[in-house]
Amino acid sequence: MNLIESYTSIVKLTARNLEFDFCGIAKATKLNEDAARLESWLQQGFQGSMQYMERNFDMRVDPTLLVPGAKSVITLMLNYFPSQQQKHTAPKISKYAYGKDYHEVIKSKLNNFLLILQEKIGEIHGRGFVDSAPVLERSWAQRSGLGWIGKNGNLITKQQGSFFFIATLITDLELTPDDPFAKDYCGTCTRCIDSCPTNAILENKIINGSRCISYFTIELKEILIPEEMQDKFQNWMFGCDICQDVCPWNRFSKPTQETAFTPIPQILNLTTKEWENISEESFKKIFKDSSLKRAKFKGIQRNLKFINIR
Ligand code: B12
Ligand code: SF4
Ligand code: SF4
């Protein structure tokens, strides 16, 4: 085994030891095809008011601008599919937000990952990212052989579907890349497109972010949700899982083993009335470690009102 191969084994083993579900590697190169897709997405205004998507375009399509001297992009995926469901009558919350905020949970795993690699391999540089950095995470997951990008825009694994977070560790360490995931197992299925209540899923795996319930309920801050969307949310109060819930590949989802993602009891149990009556103080206390913070108390109240207008 040469040095590059032995480092690659260390990376894969470390990912397993840190209980990531999948780990794939790609060469850190500029993503030219993705750059064209991203440019067209932005030109059509599909980012809506998510101005952060307009920033750092060059960095987003070139990991060597984010981490100088970058040679490899290690993609890590972590399952968040919960073992318990909300009550049918409760205002719906996306499964990714049932437990502790994934940004914090995964960030600390990524820091450990880098420390272990430095201990075992020596002086290497790298940075771990999850969600909020200018990194095209789904593209890296596909390029590292972990799955295909479905018509609903999500990265789907053949083994366990799409209820996974994606994180990357961009490093100057040279590693053996995995083969990109070449196939697409959506076939003639169109369930996600047919089920999206706001018609946010377009042809060619393009998602109009500015029409997605996830955007309206989480990203649209301090702004009213357009009236045109009234009656379309199907009781989704925070995020939306419809295009994943209907996906046949998610029959293969298995409950997460990550204890930090154990559902906060109130997420499973609060009724609409209780949500309406919750004080800002209690909200902040109960959800202090949760992703719900992103929408803030005011955002949650606005969403509740919006889905309950009859
Ligand atoms: C902005 C954003 C949103 C926006 C816009 C959505 C969108 N599709 O862009 C909103 C708020 C609507 C959103 C919603 C959701 N999001 Co979001 N979001 C992001 C974020 C921050 C950036 C995505 C982005 O770059 N968009 C721009 C467009 C152009 O990129 P794209 O859709 O990813 O498409 C690229 C590739 O897919 C590729 N591509 C497209 N078609 C094809 C075809 C082929 C053949 C190939 C090779 C490549 C390819 O090219 C595109 C450009 O590179 C990422 C985190 C990150 N840093 O990547 C999370 C992320 C994509 N979101 C995630 C999640 C979980 C969600 C939700 C499921 C949350 C929820 N339940 O409410 C929904 C799903 C909505 C949907 N159907 O996409 C996960 C996805 C995990 C997965 N398994 O795929 C990510 C990766 C966060 C994370 N770290 O885990 N999100
Ligand atoms: S998350 Fe919901 S609103 Fe957004 S694309 Fe999927 S089904 Fe449509
Ligand atoms: S619902 Fe069907 S078309 Fe949509 S992502 Fe899943 S398999 Fe692909």
Short mmCIF file of C-alpha atoms and ligand atoms in Angstrom, two decimals:
data_model
loop_
_atom_site.label_atom_id
_atom_site.label_comp_id
_atom_site.label_asym_id
_atom_site.label_seq_id
_atom_site.Cartn_x
_atom_site.Cartn_y
_atom_site.Cartn_z
CA MET A 1 0.00 0.00 0.00
CA ASN A 2 1.48 3.39 -0.92
CA LEU A 3 1.21 6.46 1.28
CA ILE A 4 -1.83 7.95 -0.49
CA GLU A 5 -3.70 4.67 -0.16
CA SER A 6 -2.84 4.33 3.50
CA TYR A 7 -3.99 7.92 4.22
CA THR A 8 -7.20 7.16 2.35
CA SER A 9 -7.82 4.13 4.60
CA ILE A 10 -7.19 6.29 7.67
CA VAL A 11 -9.77 8.82 6.43
CA LYS A 12 -12.42 6.13 5.81
CA LEU A 13 -11.73 4.45 9.14
CA THR A 14 -11.89 7.76 11.03
CA ALA A 15 -15.27 8.52 9.41
CA ARG A 16 -16.57 5.15 10.60
CA ASN A 17 -15.16 5.60 14.11
CA LEU A 18 -16.82 9.00 14.38
CA GLU A 19 -20.09 7.33 13.32
CA PHE A 20 -20.65 9.12 10.06
CA ASP A 21 -22.87 6.90 7.89
CA PHE A 22 -21.13 7.53 4.58
CA CYS A 23 -17.77 8.91 3.51
CA GLY A 24 -16.62 9.61 -0.04
CA ILE A 25 -13.66 11.42 -1.55
CA ALA A 26 -13.31 13.63 -4.62
CA LYS A 27 -10.42 15.54 -6.10
CA ALA A 28 -10.62 19.25 -5.20
CA THR A 29 -11.19 20.80 -8.60
CA LYS A 30 -13.25 23.62 -9.98
CA LEU A 31 -16.86 22.57 -10.67
CA ASN A 32 -17.40 23.97 -14.14
CA GLU A 33 -20.73 22.30 -14.95
CA ASP A 34 -22.13 23.20 -11.56
CA ALA A 35 -20.97 26.77 -12.02
CA ALA A 36 -23.14 27.03 -15.14
CA ARG A 37 -26.13 25.48 -13.30
CA LEU A 38 -25.69 27.76 -10.30
CA GLU A 39 -25.35 30.83 -12.50
CA SER A 40 -28.56 30.03 -14.33
CA TRP A 41 -30.36 29.31 -11.01
CA LEU A 42 -29.31 32.71 -9.68
CA GLN A 43 -30.18 34.50 -12.90
CA GLN A 44 -33.72 33.16 -12.68
CA GLY A 45 -33.99 34.49 -9.13
CA PHE A 46 -34.60 31.05 -7.57
CA GLN A 47 -32.68 32.15 -4.47
CA GLY A 48 -35.47 34.65 -3.62
CA SER A 49 -34.29 36.71 -0.65
CA MET A 50 -31.47 34.28 0.29
CA GLN A 51 -28.82 36.82 -0.60
CA TYR A 52 -26.06 34.67 0.86
CA MET A 53 -26.49 32.46 -2.21
CA GLU A 54 -25.42 35.36 -4.43
CA ARG A 55 -22.21 35.93 -2.50
CA ASN A 56 -18.87 34.11 -2.94
CA PHE A 57 -19.80 32.61 -6.32
CA ASP A 58 -16.18 31.83 -7.24
CA MET A 59 -15.49 30.17 -3.91
CA ARG A 60 -18.69 28.12 -4.12
CA VAL A 61 -17.55 26.50 -7.34
CA ASP A 62 -13.86 26.18 -6.49
CA PRO A 63 -12.73 24.58 -3.20
CA THR A 64 -9.13 25.73 -3.72
CA LEU A 65 -10.31 29.31 -3.18
CA LEU A 66 -11.86 28.30 0.13
CA VAL A 67 -8.91 26.26 1.39
CA PRO A 68 -5.61 27.27 -0.24
CA GLY A 69 -3.70 24.29 -1.60
CA ALA A 70 -6.77 22.03 -1.33
CA LYS A 71 -6.27 18.61 -2.94
CA SER A 72 -9.26 16.59 -1.71
CA VAL A 73 -12.88 17.08 -0.69
CA ILE A 74 -14.00 14.51 1.85
CA THR A 75 -17.80 14.27 1.97
CA LEU A 76 -19.45 12.90 5.07
CA MET A 77 -23.12 12.10 5.54
CA LEU A 78 -25.08 11.67 8.74
CA ASN A 79 -28.53 10.07 8.96
CA TYR A 80 -31.23 12.08 10.77
CA PHE A 81 -34.28 9.91 10.15
CA PRO A 82 -36.10 9.83 13.51
CA SER A 83 -37.48 6.74 15.22
CA GLN A 84 -40.56 8.64 16.43
CA GLN A 85 -43.07 10.75 14.54
CA GLN A 86 -45.07 13.82 15.49
CA LYS A 87 -48.76 13.53 16.37
CA HIS A 88 -50.90 13.72 13.22
CA THR A 89 -52.66 16.86 14.36
CA ALA A 90 -49.53 18.79 15.41
CA PRO A 91 -48.18 21.61 13.20
CA LYS A 92 -45.58 19.82 11.08
CA ILE A 93 -41.85 20.23 11.60
CA SER A 94 -39.20 18.88 9.25
CA LYS A 95 -37.57 15.73 10.53
CA TYR A 96 -34.14 17.32 10.30
CA ALA A 97 -35.13 19.68 13.12
CA TYR A 98 -36.47 17.17 15.66
CA GLY A 99 -33.33 17.03 17.80
CA LYS A 100 -30.32 19.26 18.48
CA ASP A 101 -29.18 21.72 15.82
CA TYR A 102 -27.19 19.67 13.29
CA HIS A 103 -24.80 22.52 12.57
CA GLU A 104 -23.41 22.30 16.08
CA VAL A 105 -23.49 18.50 16.30
CA ILE A 106 -21.66 18.03 13.00
CA LYS A 107 -19.24 20.92 13.44
CA SER A 108 -17.84 19.31 16.56
CA LYS A 109 -17.54 15.94 14.79
CA LEU A 110 -15.66 17.67 11.93
CA ASN A 111 -13.24 19.33 14.35
CA ASN A 112 -12.51 15.94 15.89
CA PHE A 113 -12.09 14.45 12.44
CA LEU A 114 -9.39 16.94 11.52
CA LEU A 115 -7.62 16.55 14.87
CA ILE A 116 -7.49 12.76 14.48
CA LEU A 117 -6.13 13.05 10.93
CA GLN A 118 -3.46 15.48 12.12
CA GLU A 119 -2.51 13.10 14.93
CA LYS A 120 -2.31 10.08 12.65
CA ILE A 121 -0.89 11.64 9.49
CA GLY A 122 0.98 14.77 10.55
CA GLU A 123 0.84 18.37 9.48
CA ILE A 124 -2.17 18.67 7.21
CA HIS A 125 -4.45 21.62 6.74
CA GLY A 126 -8.15 21.57 6.24
CA ARG A 127 -11.51 23.04 7.13
CA GLY A 128 -14.80 21.36 7.90
CA PHE A 129 -18.04 22.78 6.57
CA VAL A 130 -21.68 22.01 7.03
CA ASP A 131 -24.50 23.85 5.30
CA SER A 132 -23.62 27.47 5.88
CA ALA A 133 -20.40 27.78 3.87
CA PRO A 134 -20.16 28.42 0.12
CA VAL A 135 -19.80 24.74 -0.78
CA LEU A 136 -22.02 22.84 -3.23
CA GLU A 137 -22.53 19.95 -0.84
CA ARG A 138 -24.90 17.86 -2.95
CA SER A 139 -22.59 18.01 -5.94
CA TRP A 140 -19.62 16.86 -3.85
CA ALA A 141 -21.63 13.96 -2.46
CA GLN A 142 -22.52 12.86 -6.00
CA ARG A 143 -18.95 13.30 -7.19
CA SER A 144 -17.67 11.21 -4.27
CA GLY A 145 -19.89 8.32 -5.24
CA LEU A 146 -22.36 8.55 -2.36
CA GLY A 147 -25.57 8.84 -4.37
CA TRP A 148 -27.46 10.59 -7.15
CA ILE A 149 -29.27 13.92 -7.22
CA GLY A 150 -32.96 13.11 -7.46
CA LYS A 151 -35.65 15.02 -9.32
CA ASN A 152 -36.49 16.59 -5.94
CA GLY A 153 -32.94 18.04 -5.85
CA ASN A 154 -31.89 15.90 -2.89
CA LEU A 155 -28.91 13.59 -2.74
CA ILE A 156 -30.31 10.07 -2.52
CA THR A 157 -28.35 7.03 -1.37
CA LYS A 158 -29.35 3.69 -2.80
CA GLN A 159 -28.90 2.06 0.61
CA GLN A 160 -30.96 4.37 2.84
CA GLY A 161 -32.66 7.16 0.89
CA SER A 162 -32.18 10.88 1.42
CA PHE A 163 -32.75 11.80 5.08
CA PHE A 164 -29.07 12.67 5.53
CA PHE A 165 -27.09 15.78 6.32
CA ILE A 166 -24.07 16.44 4.15
CA ALA A 167 -20.79 17.87 5.44
CA THR A 168 -17.40 18.35 3.81
CA LEU A 169 -13.83 18.48 4.96
CA ILE A 170 -11.66 20.24 2.40
CA THR A 171 -7.98 19.44 2.87
CA ASP A 172 -4.56 19.79 1.31
CA LEU A 173 -4.01 16.07 1.82
CA GLU A 174 -3.81 14.03 -1.36
CA LEU A 175 -6.15 11.02 -1.27
CA THR A 176 -7.48 8.38 -3.67
CA PRO A 177 -10.78 9.70 -5.05
CA ASP A 178 -13.89 7.51 -5.28
CA ASP A 179 -15.68 7.13 -8.60
CA PRO A 180 -18.55 9.59 -9.04
CA PHE A 181 -22.03 8.09 -8.73
CA ALA A 182 -22.83 7.54 -12.37
CA LYS A 183 -26.41 6.25 -12.34
CA ASP A 184 -29.72 7.91 -11.65
CA TYR A 185 -32.36 5.69 -10.08
CA CYS A 186 -35.33 8.06 -10.37
CA GLY A 187 -36.36 6.44 -13.64
CA THR A 188 -39.85 7.44 -14.78
CA CYS A 189 -41.03 8.30 -11.26
CA THR A 190 -42.43 11.83 -10.79
CA ARG A 191 -43.94 11.50 -7.30
CA CYS A 192 -42.02 14.42 -5.81
CA ILE A 193 -42.93 16.76 -8.68
CA ASP A 194 -46.59 15.72 -8.50
CA SER A 195 -46.76 16.15 -4.71
CA CYS A 196 -44.99 19.49 -4.23
CA PRO A 197 -47.88 21.78 -3.22
CA THR A 198 -46.19 24.99 -4.40
CA ASN A 199 -44.81 23.67 -7.71
CA ALA A 200 -41.27 24.42 -6.61
CA ILE A 201 -39.80 21.38 -8.39
CA LEU A 202 -39.06 22.12 -12.03
CA GLU A 203 -37.62 20.06 -14.87
CA ASN A 204 -34.01 18.81 -14.77
CA LYS A 205 -33.69 18.64 -10.96
CA ILE A 206 -34.01 22.37 -10.61
CA ILE A 207 -35.66 23.65 -7.45
CA ASN A 208 -37.15 27.11 -7.38
CA GLY A 209 -36.01 27.91 -3.86
CA SER A 210 -38.21 30.99 -3.74
CA ARG A 211 -41.36 28.81 -3.95
CA CYS A 212 -40.31 26.12 -1.47
CA ILE A 213 -42.21 25.84 1.84
CA SER A 214 -38.85 25.42 3.54
CA TYR A 215 -37.86 28.86 2.25
CA PHE A 216 -41.10 30.52 3.32
CA THR A 217 -41.15 29.00 6.79
CA ILE A 218 -37.42 29.26 7.66
CA GLU A 219 -35.59 31.72 5.44
CA LEU A 220 -38.16 34.49 4.96
CA LYS A 221 -37.46 36.54 8.02
CA GLU A 222 -39.70 39.30 9.30
CA ILE A 223 -41.61 39.25 6.01
CA LEU A 224 -45.15 38.05 5.42
CA ILE A 225 -45.66 34.89 3.39
CA PRO A 226 -47.27 35.78 0.03
CA GLU A 227 -51.06 35.34 -0.01
CA GLU A 228 -50.78 33.31 -3.18
CA MET A 229 -49.41 30.47 -1.00
CA GLN A 230 -52.44 30.38 1.30
CA ASP A 231 -53.83 26.85 1.79
CA LYS A 232 -50.80 25.27 0.12
CA PHE A 233 -48.67 24.44 3.16
CA GLN A 234 -50.49 21.29 4.27
CA ASN A 235 -49.86 22.19 7.92
CA TRP A 236 -46.05 22.51 7.55
CA MET A 237 -44.89 25.02 10.18
CA PHE A 238 -41.10 24.62 9.90
CA GLY A 239 -39.52 23.24 6.72
CA CYS A 240 -41.20 20.66 4.52
CA ASP A 241 -40.53 16.96 3.93
CA ILE A 242 -43.19 16.21 1.32
CA CYS A 243 -40.86 15.59 -1.63
CA GLN A 244 -38.81 13.20 0.52
CA ASP A 245 -41.72 11.50 2.29
CA VAL A 246 -43.23 10.48 -1.06
CA CYS A 247 -39.91 9.26 -2.51
CA PRO A 248 -39.90 5.47 -2.87
CA TRP A 249 -36.20 5.35 -1.99
CA ASN A 250 -37.03 6.56 1.52
CA ARG A 251 -38.69 3.22 2.23
CA PHE A 252 -35.12 2.23 3.01
CA SER A 253 -34.64 4.90 5.71
CA LYS A 254 -33.47 3.58 9.06
CA PRO A 255 -33.65 5.42 12.39
CA THR A 256 -30.56 7.48 13.19
CA GLN A 257 -28.11 6.23 15.80
CA GLU A 258 -27.07 9.79 16.71
CA THR A 259 -28.39 10.46 20.20
CA ALA A 260 -28.13 14.24 19.70
CA PHE A 261 -30.93 13.88 17.15
CA THR A 262 -33.34 12.31 19.65
CA PRO A 263 -36.54 14.35 19.29
CA ILE A 264 -37.17 17.18 21.74
CA PRO A 265 -40.36 15.95 23.49
CA GLN A 266 -42.30 19.17 22.77
CA ILE A 267 -41.69 18.74 19.03
CA LEU A 268 -43.52 15.44 19.14
CA ASN A 269 -46.21 16.43 21.62
CA LEU A 270 -47.26 20.09 21.43
CA THR A 271 -50.70 20.63 19.92
CA THR A 272 -51.58 23.61 17.71
CA LYS A 273 -53.25 25.31 20.70
CA GLU A 274 -50.16 24.80 22.84
CA TRP A 275 -47.91 26.18 20.12
CA GLU A 276 -50.16 29.23 19.87
CA ASN A 277 -49.97 29.81 23.60
CA ILE A 278 -46.26 29.26 24.13
CA SER A 279 -44.46 32.34 25.49
CA GLU A 280 -41.30 33.72 23.93
CA GLU A 281 -39.43 32.91 27.13
CA SER A 282 -40.47 29.23 27.08
CA PHE A 283 -39.78 29.01 23.35
CA LYS A 284 -36.23 30.24 23.87
CA LYS A 285 -35.69 27.84 26.76
CA ILE A 286 -37.11 24.72 25.12
CA PHE A 287 -35.52 25.29 21.71
CA LYS A 288 -32.19 26.79 22.79
CA ASP A 289 -30.22 23.96 21.14
CA SER A 290 -32.64 23.40 18.25
CA SER A 291 -32.63 24.45 14.58
CA LEU A 292 -36.02 26.09 15.21
CA LYS A 293 -34.05 29.06 16.56
CA ARG A 294 -33.32 29.98 12.95
CA ALA A 295 -36.93 30.99 12.34
CA LYS A 296 -37.06 32.77 15.74
CA PHE A 297 -40.13 32.99 17.95
CA LYS A 298 -41.72 35.63 15.67
CA GLY A 299 -41.17 33.48 12.58
CA ILE A 300 -42.81 30.46 14.20
CA GLN A 301 -45.79 32.60 15.28
CA ARG A 302 -46.13 33.97 11.75
CA ASN A 303 -46.00 30.47 10.26
CA LEU A 304 -48.60 29.19 12.73
CA LYS A 305 -50.99 32.01 11.87
CA PHE A 306 -50.43 31.41 8.18
CA ILE A 307 -51.26 27.71 8.29
CA ASN A 308 -54.24 28.21 10.57
CA ILE A 309 -56.13 30.88 8.62
CA ARG A 310 -59.36 29.24 7.54
C1 B12 B 1 -30.03 27.22 -0.22
C2 B12 B 1 -30.44 25.87 0.36
C3 B12 B 1 -31.80 25.61 0.45
C4 B12 B 1 -32.87 26.52 -0.18
C5 B12 B 1 -32.86 26.31 -1.72
C6 B12 B 1 -32.97 24.83 -2.11
C7 B12 B 1 -32.13 24.41 -3.30
N1 B12 B 1 -32.50 23.26 -3.86
O1 B12 B 1 -31.17 25.04 -3.68
C8 B12 B 1 -34.15 26.06 0.57
C9 B12 B 1 -34.36 26.93 1.80
C10 B12 B 1 -35.44 26.09 -0.26
C11 B12 B 1 -33.73 24.65 1.01
C12 B12 B 1 -34.64 23.65 1.31
C13 B12 B 1 -34.27 22.38 1.72
N2 B12 B 1 -33.04 21.97 2.07
CO1 B12 B 1 -31.46 23.02 1.76
N3 B12 B 1 -29.84 23.86 1.42
C14 B12 B 1 -29.47 24.96 0.81
C15 B12 B 1 -27.93 25.12 0.74
C16 B12 B 1 -27.49 26.10 1.82
C17 B12 B 1 -27.38 25.53 -0.62
C18 B12 B 1 -27.97 24.75 -1.81
C19 B12 B 1 -27.52 25.31 -3.13
O2 B12 B 1 -26.33 25.45 -3.37
N4 B12 B 1 -28.49 25.67 -3.99
C20 B12 B 1 -28.23 26.18 -5.31
C21 B12 B 1 -28.65 25.14 -6.34
C22 B12 B 1 -28.31 25.63 -7.74
O3 B12 B 1 -27.90 24.03 -6.02
P1 B12 B 1 -28.49 22.57 -5.81
O4 B12 B 1 -29.97 22.56 -5.73
O5 B12 B 1 -27.74 21.93 -4.68
O6 B12 B 1 -28.07 21.96 -7.18
C23 B12 B 1 -26.72 21.72 -7.47
C24 B12 B 1 -26.44 20.25 -7.57
O7 B12 B 1 -27.54 19.51 -7.11
C25 B12 B 1 -26.10 20.03 -9.01
N5 B12 B 1 -27.06 19.35 -9.85
C26 B12 B 1 -28.31 19.67 -10.12
N6 B12 B 1 -28.78 18.84 -11.06
C27 B12 B 1 -27.79 18.00 -11.38
C28 B12 B 1 -27.75 16.96 -12.28
C29 B12 B 1 -26.58 16.23 -12.38
C30 B12 B 1 -26.53 15.13 -13.36
C31 B12 B 1 -25.46 16.54 -11.58
C32 B12 B 1 -24.21 15.76 -11.65
C33 B12 B 1 -25.53 17.60 -10.68
C34 B12 B 1 -26.70 18.32 -10.60
O8 B12 B 1 -25.97 21.29 -9.63
C35 B12 B 1 -26.48 22.33 -8.85
C36 B12 B 1 -25.45 23.42 -8.87
O9 B12 B 1 -24.24 22.92 -8.46
C37 B12 B 1 -27.46 23.64 1.07
C38 B12 B 1 -26.16 23.51 1.84
C39 B12 B 1 -24.94 23.69 0.94
N7 B12 B 1 -24.02 24.49 1.35
O10 B12 B 1 -24.89 23.07 -0.12
C40 B12 B 1 -28.65 23.06 1.87
C41 B12 B 1 -29.05 21.56 1.63
C42 B12 B 1 -29.04 21.33 0.15
N8 B12 B 1 -30.41 21.49 2.12
C43 B12 B 1 -30.68 20.39 2.67
C44 B12 B 1 -31.98 20.04 3.14
C45 B12 B 1 -32.08 18.83 4.07
C46 B12 B 1 -33.10 20.78 2.74
C47 B12 B 1 -34.58 20.40 2.97
C48 B12 B 1 -34.90 18.92 2.80
C49 B12 B 1 -34.98 20.91 4.37
C50 B12 B 1 -36.44 20.74 4.74
N9 B12 B 1 -36.89 19.54 5.04
O11 B12 B 1 -37.18 21.70 4.80
C51 B12 B 1 -35.28 21.26 1.87
C52 B12 B 1 -35.38 20.49 0.55
C53 B12 B 1 -35.84 21.32 -0.63
C54 B12 B 1 -35.42 20.72 -1.96
N10 B12 B 1 -36.26 19.93 -2.57
O12 B12 B 1 -34.28 20.99 -2.41
C55 B12 B 1 -29.49 19.43 2.71
C56 B12 B 1 -29.68 18.35 1.63
C57 B12 B 1 -29.29 16.94 2.05
C58 B12 B 1 -29.51 15.96 0.92
N11 B12 B 1 -29.62 14.70 1.26
O13 B12 B 1 -29.56 16.31 -0.23
C59 B12 B 1 -28.30 20.45 2.45
C60 B12 B 1 -27.13 19.86 1.69
C61 B12 B 1 -27.85 20.94 3.85
C62 B12 B 1 -26.96 19.93 4.57
N12 B12 B 1 -25.75 20.31 4.90
O14 B12 B 1 -27.31 18.81 4.84
N13 B12 B 1 -32.40 24.51 1.04
S1 SF4 B 2 -39.59 20.74 0.39
FE1 SF4 B 2 -41.84 20.84 0.05
S2 SF4 B 2 -42.19 22.81 -0.96
FE2 SF4 B 2 -39.98 22.40 -1.07
S3 SF4 B 2 -39.68 21.39 -3.04
FE3 SF4 B 2 -40.02 19.74 -1.56
S4 SF4 B 2 -42.25 19.36 -1.59
FE4 SF4 B 2 -41.89 21.33 -2.60
S1 SF4 B 3 -39.86 10.78 -5.74
FE1 SF4 B 3 -39.27 9.65 -7.57
S2 SF4 B 3 -38.56 11.23 -9.01
FE2 SF4 B 3 -38.62 12.15 -6.99
S3 SF4 B 3 -36.55 11.94 -6.21
FE3 SF4 B 3 -37.71 10.15 -5.48
S4 SF4 B 3 -37.39 8.57 -7.04
FE4 SF4 B 3 -36.73 10.51 -7.92
#
